[in-house]
mmCIF file of C-alpha atoms in Angstrom:
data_model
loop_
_atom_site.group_PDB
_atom_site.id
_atom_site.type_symbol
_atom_site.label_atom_id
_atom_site.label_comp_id
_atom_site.label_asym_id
_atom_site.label_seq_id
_atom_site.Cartn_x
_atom_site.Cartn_y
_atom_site.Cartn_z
ATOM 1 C CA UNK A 90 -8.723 -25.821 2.298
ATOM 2 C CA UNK A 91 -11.814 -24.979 0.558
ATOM 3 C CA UNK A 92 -11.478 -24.014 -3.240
ATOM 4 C CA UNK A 93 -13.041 -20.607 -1.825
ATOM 5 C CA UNK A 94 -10.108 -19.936 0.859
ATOM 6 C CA UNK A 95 -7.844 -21.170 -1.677
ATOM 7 C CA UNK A 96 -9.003 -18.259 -4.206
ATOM 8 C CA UNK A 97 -9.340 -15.647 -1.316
ATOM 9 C CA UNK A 98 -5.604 -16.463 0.194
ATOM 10 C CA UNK A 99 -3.782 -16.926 -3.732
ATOM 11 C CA UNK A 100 -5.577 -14.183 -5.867
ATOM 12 C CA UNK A 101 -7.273 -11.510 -3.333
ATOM 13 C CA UNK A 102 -4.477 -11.008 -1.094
ATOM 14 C CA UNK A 103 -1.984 -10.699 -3.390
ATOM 15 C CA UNK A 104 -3.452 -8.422 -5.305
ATOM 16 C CA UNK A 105 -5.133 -6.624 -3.149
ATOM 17 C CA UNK A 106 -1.484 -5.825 -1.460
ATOM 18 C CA UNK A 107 0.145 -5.027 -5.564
ATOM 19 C CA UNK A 108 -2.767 -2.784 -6.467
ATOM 20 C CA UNK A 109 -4.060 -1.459 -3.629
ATOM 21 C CA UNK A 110 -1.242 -0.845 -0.705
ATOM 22 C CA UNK A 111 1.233 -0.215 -3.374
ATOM 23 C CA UNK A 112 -0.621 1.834 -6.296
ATOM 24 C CA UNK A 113 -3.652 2.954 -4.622
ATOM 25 C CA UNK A 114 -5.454 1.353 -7.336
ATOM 26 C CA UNK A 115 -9.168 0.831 -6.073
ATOM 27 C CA UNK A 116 -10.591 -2.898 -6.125
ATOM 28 C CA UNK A 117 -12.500 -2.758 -10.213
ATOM 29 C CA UNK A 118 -16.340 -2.743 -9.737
ATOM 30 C CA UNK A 119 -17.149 -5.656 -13.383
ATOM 31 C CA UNK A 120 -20.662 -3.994 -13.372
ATOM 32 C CA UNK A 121 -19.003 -0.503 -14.096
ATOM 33 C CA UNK A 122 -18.666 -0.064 -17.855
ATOM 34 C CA UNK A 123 -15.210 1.680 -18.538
ATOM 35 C CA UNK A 124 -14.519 3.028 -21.631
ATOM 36 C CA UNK A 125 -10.441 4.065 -23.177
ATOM 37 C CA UNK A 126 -10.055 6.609 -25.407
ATOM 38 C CA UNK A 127 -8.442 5.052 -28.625
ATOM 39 C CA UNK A 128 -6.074 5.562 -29.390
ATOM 40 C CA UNK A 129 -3.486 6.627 -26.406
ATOM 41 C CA UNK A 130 -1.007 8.935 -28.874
ATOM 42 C CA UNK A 131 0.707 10.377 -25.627
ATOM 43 C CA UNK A 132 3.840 9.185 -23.922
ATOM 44 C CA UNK A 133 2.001 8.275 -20.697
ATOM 45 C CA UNK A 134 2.197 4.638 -19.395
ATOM 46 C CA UNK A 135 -1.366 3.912 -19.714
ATOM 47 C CA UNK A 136 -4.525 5.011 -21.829
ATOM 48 C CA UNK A 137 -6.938 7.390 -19.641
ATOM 49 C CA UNK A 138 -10.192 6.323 -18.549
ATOM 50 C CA UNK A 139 -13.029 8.575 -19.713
ATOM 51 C CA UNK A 140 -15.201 8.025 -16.717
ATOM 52 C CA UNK A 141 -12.850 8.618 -13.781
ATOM 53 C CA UNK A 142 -14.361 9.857 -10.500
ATOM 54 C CA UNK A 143 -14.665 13.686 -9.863
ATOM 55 C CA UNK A 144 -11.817 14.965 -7.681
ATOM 56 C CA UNK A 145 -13.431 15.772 -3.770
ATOM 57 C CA UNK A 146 -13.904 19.339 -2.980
ATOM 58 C CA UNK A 147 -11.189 20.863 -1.153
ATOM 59 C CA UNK A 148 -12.689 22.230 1.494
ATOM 60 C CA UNK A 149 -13.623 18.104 2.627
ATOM 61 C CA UNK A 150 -10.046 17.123 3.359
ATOM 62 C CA UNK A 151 -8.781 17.298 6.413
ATOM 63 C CA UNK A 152 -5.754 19.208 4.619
ATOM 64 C CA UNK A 153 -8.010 21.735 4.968
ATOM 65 C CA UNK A 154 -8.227 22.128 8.016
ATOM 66 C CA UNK A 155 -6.054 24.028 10.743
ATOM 67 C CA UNK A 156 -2.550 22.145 12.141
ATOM 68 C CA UNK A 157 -3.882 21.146 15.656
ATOM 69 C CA UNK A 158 -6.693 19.105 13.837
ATOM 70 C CA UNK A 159 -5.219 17.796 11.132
ATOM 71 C CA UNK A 160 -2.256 16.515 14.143
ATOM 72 C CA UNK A 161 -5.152 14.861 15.765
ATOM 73 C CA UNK A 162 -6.911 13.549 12.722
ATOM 74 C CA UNK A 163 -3.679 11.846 11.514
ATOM 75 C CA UNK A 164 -3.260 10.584 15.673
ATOM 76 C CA UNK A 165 -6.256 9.412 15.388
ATOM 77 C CA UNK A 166 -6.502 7.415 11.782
ATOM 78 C CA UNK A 167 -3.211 5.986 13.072
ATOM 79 C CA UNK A 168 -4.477 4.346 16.410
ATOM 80 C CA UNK A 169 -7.256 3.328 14.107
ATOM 81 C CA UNK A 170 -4.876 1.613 12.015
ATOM 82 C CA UNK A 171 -3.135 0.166 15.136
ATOM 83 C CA UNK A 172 -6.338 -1.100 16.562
ATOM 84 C CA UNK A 173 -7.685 -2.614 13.860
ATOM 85 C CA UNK A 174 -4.617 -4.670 12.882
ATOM 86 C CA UNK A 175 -4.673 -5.812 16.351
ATOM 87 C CA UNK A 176 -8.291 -6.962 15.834
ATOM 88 C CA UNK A 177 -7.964 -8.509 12.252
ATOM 89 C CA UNK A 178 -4.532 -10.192 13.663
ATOM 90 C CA UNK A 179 -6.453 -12.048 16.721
ATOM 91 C CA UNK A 180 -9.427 -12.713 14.254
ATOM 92 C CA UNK A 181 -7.003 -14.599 11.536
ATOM 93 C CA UNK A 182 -4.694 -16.302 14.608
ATOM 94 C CA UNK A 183 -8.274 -17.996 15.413
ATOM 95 C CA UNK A 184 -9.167 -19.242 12.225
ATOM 96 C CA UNK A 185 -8.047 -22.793 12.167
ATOM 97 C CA UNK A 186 -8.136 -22.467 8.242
ATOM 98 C CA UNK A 187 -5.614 -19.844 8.255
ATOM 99 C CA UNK A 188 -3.487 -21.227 10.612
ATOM 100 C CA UNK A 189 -3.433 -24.359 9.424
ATOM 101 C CA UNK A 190 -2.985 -23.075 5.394
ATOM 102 C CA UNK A 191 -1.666 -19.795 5.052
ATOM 103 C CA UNK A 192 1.997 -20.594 6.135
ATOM 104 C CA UNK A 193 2.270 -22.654 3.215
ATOM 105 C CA UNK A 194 0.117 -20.481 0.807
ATOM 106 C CA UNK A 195 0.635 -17.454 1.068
ATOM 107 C CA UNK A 196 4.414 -16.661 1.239
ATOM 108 C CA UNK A 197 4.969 -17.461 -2.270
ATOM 109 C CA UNK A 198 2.391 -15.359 -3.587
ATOM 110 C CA UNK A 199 2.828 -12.354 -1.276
ATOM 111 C CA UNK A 200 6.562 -12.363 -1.904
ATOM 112 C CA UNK A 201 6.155 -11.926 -5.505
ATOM 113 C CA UNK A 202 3.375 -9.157 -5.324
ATOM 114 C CA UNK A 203 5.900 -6.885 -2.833
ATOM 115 C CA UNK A 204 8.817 -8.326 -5.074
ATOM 116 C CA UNK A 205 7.079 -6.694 -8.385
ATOM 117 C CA UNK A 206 5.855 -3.655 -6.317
ATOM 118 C CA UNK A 207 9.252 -2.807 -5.543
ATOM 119 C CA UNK A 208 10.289 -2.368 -8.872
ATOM 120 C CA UNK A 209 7.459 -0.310 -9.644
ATOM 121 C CA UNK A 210 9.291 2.328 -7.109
ATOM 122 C CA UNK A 211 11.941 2.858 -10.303
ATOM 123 C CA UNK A 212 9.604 2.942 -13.220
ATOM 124 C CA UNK A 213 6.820 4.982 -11.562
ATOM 125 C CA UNK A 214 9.344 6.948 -8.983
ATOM 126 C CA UNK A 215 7.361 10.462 -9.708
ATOM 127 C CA UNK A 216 4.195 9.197 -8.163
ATOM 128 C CA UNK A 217 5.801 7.576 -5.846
ATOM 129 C CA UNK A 218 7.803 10.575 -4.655
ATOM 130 C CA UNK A 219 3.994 12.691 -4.690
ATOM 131 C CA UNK A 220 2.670 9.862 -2.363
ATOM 132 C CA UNK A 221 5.888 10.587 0.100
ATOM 133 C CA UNK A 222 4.561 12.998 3.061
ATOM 134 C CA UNK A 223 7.186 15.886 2.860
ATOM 135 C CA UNK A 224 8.439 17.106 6.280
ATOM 136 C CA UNK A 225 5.427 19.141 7.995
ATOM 137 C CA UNK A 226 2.864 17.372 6.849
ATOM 138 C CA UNK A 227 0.168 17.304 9.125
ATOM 139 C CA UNK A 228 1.890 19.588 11.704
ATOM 140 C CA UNK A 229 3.813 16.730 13.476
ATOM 141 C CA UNK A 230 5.561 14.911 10.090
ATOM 142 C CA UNK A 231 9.300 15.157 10.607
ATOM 143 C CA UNK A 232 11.021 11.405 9.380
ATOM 144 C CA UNK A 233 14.403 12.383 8.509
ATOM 145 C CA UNK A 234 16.472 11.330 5.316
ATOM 146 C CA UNK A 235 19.900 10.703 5.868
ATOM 147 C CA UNK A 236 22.040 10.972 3.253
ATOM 148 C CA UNK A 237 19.998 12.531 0.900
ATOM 149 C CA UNK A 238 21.803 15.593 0.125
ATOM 150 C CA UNK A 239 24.864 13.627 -0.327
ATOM 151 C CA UNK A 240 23.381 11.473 -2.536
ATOM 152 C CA UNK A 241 21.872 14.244 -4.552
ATOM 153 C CA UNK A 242 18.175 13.621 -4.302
ATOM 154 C CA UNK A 243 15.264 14.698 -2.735
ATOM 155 C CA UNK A 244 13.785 13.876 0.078
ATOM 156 C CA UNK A 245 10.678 11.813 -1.518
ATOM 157 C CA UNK A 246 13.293 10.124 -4.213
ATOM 158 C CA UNK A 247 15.301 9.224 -1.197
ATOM 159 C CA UNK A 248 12.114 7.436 0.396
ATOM 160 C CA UNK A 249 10.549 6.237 -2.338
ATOM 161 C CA UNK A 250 14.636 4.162 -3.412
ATOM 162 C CA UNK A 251 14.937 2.714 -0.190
ATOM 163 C CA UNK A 252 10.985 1.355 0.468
ATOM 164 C CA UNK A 253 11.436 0.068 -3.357
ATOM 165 C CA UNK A 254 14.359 -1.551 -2.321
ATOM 166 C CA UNK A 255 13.746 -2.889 0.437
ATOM 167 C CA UNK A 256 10.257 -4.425 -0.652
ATOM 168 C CA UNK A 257 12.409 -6.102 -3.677
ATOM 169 C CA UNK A 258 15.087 -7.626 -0.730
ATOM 170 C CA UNK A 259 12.283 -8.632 1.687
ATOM 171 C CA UNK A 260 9.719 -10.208 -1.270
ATOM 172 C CA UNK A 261 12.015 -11.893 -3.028
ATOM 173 C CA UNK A 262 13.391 -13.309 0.457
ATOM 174 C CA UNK A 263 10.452 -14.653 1.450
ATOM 175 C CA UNK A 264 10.297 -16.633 -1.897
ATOM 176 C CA UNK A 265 13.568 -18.017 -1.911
ATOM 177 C CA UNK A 266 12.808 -18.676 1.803
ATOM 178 C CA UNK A 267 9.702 -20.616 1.170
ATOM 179 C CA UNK A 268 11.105 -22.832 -1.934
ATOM 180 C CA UNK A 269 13.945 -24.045 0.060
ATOM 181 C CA UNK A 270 16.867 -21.361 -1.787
ATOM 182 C CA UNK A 271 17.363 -19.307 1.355
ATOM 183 C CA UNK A 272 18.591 -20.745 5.033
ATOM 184 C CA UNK A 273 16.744 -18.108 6.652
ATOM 185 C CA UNK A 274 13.047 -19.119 8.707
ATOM 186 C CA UNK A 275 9.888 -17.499 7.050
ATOM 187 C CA UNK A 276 9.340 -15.666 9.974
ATOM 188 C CA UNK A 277 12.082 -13.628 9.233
ATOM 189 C CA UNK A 278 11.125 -11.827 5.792
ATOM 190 C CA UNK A 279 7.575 -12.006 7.292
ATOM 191 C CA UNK A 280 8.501 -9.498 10.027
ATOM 192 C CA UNK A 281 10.704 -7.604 7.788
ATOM 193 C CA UNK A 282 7.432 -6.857 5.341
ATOM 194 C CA UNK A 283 5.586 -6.032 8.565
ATOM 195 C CA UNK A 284 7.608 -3.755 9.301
ATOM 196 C CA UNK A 285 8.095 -2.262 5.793
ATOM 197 C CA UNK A 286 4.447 -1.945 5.160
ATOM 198 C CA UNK A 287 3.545 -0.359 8.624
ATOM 199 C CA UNK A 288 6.437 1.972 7.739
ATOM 200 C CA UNK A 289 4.811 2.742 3.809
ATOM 201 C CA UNK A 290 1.017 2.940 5.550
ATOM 202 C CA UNK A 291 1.643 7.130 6.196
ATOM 203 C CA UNK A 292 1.956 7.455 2.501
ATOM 204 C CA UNK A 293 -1.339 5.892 1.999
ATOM 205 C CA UNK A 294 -3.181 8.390 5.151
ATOM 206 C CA UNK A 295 -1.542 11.346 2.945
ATOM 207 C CA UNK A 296 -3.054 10.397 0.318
ATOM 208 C CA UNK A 297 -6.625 10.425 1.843
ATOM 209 C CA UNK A 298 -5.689 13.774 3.860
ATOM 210 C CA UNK A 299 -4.615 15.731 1.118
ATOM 211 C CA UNK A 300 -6.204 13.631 -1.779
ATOM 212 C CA UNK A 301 -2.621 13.123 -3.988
ATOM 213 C CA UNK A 302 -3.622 11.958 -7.487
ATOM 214 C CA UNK A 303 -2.182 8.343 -9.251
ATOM 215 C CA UNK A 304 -2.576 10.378 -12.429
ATOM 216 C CA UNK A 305 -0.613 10.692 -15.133
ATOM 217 C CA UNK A 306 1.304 7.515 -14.197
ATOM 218 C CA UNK A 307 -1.899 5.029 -13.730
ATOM 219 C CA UNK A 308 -5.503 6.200 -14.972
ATOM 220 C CA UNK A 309 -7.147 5.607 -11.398
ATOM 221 C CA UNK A 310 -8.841 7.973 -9.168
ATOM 222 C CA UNK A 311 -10.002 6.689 -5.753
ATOM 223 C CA UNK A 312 -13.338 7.899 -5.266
ATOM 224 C CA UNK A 313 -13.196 9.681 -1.659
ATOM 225 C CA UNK A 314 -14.147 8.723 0.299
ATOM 226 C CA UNK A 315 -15.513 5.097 0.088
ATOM 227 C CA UNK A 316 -12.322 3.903 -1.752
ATOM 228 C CA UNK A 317 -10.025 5.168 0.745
ATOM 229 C CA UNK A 318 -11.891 3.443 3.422
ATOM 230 C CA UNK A 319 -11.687 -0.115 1.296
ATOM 231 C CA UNK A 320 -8.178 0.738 0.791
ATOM 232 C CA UNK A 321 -7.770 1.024 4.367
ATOM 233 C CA UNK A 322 -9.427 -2.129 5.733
ATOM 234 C CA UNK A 323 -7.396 -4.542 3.113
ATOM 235 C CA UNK A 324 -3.894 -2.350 4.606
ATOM 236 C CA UNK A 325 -4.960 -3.770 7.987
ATOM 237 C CA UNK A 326 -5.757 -7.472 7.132
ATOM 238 C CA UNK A 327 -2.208 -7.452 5.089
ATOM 239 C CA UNK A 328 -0.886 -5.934 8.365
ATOM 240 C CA UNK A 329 -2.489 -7.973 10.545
ATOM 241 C CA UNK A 330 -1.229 -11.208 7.796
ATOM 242 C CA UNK A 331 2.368 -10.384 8.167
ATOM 243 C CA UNK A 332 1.667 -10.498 12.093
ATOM 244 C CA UNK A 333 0.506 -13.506 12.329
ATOM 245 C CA UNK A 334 2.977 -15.010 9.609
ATOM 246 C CA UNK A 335 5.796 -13.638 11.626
ATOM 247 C CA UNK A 336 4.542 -15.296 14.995
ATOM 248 C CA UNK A 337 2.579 -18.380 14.181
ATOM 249 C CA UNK A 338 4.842 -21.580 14.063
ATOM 250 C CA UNK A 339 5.374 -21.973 10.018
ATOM 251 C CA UNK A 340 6.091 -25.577 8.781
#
């Protein structure tokens, strides 16, 4: 594999599927000059940036906008996402460098990125639980939580737990999986995180409908809506990844 490819399947990928599918943090621009105020003397996790993005008017969202269109905008960014998995999946499954690399170079890496993301779902629940679509949303949002009264939490707590968990179960799987510590095929944990991150991709639409802030827990602002549309093309190539890592014959 080219030293490029290499690069592009160890360090973009992964990160791109930590920062971006799991924080919302936008892809850092080096010719943007940030500045931090000094010194941070409050208890928040990370020093602000001075030169954040304004927040988008209101009246652009499509939470703005009456039920029936905000149930067909969300209809319609979700076939989008569909579609264009299905696109970048065929694209990659042709790619003789993929198929011929990425089995062996990518679990590793990806494991650990949804491995370390899942713990983030305990140490940064509260934006975690804001990025959770409560029931409604959209007009046509109604995903139960089962258990959650009994459990005594709410109903973004009780999503935000079991996605962190499950990301921590499924990453680390893959690893031990692809070092030879787990009897289990790659394919497996490959499917599972397919499945897992098609089931997470609503949170990331609610945040572009209704424009949910990182902030206080991480000093980034998407800007809208440019970022949100980079965010959503890397969500479909690690979509369309896991498809092709759970179907193509791994070594």
């Amino acid at each position: 594999m080219p030293p490029s490819a290499t690069a592009f399947f160890l360090v973009c990928i992964p990160l791109a599927a930590s920062a971006s599918f799991h924080s919302g943090r936008p892809l850092s621009n080096p010719a943007r000059q940030l500045q931090l105020t000094a010194p941070c003397r409050t208890a928040r996790p990370a020093c602000e940036l001075t030169d954040l993005p304004p927040r988008p008017d209101p009246s652009r969202l499509v939470s703005s906008l009456d039920v029936s269109t905000q149930r067909l905008a969300f209809a319609g960014i979700s076939a989008g996402v569909v579609a264009g998995t299905a696109a970048f999946a065929t694209l990659l499954s042709r790619l003789d460098a993929f198929v011929a690399n990425a089995p062996a170079v990518l679990p590793i890496p990806l494991g650990l990125a949804f491995t370390v993301a899942g713990v983030t779902h305990f140490t940064l629940t509260d934006m975690y639980v804001r990025l959770t679509p409560p029931r409604g949303t959209w007009g046509c949002w109604q995903v139960p939580a089962p258990g959650a009264d009994m459990l005594g939490i709410s109903y973004g707590q009780y999503h935000t737990y079991w996605t962190g968990v499950a990301e921590v179960v499924a990453g680390a799987s893959l690893v031990l999986s692809a070092v030879g510590l787990l009897a289990v095929p790659l394919q497996l944990p490959c499917a599972a995180l397919f499945l897992l991150t098609a089931a997470v991709t609503p949170a990331n639409i609610y945040q572009f409908t209704h424009d949910v802030s990182l902030e206080p827990e991480l000093p980034v602002r998407l800007r809208y809506p440019q970022d949100h549309a980079a965010r959503g093309l890397i969500q479909l190539v690690l979509l369309a990844v896991w498809w092709d890592l759970a179907t193509l014959p791994l070594a």
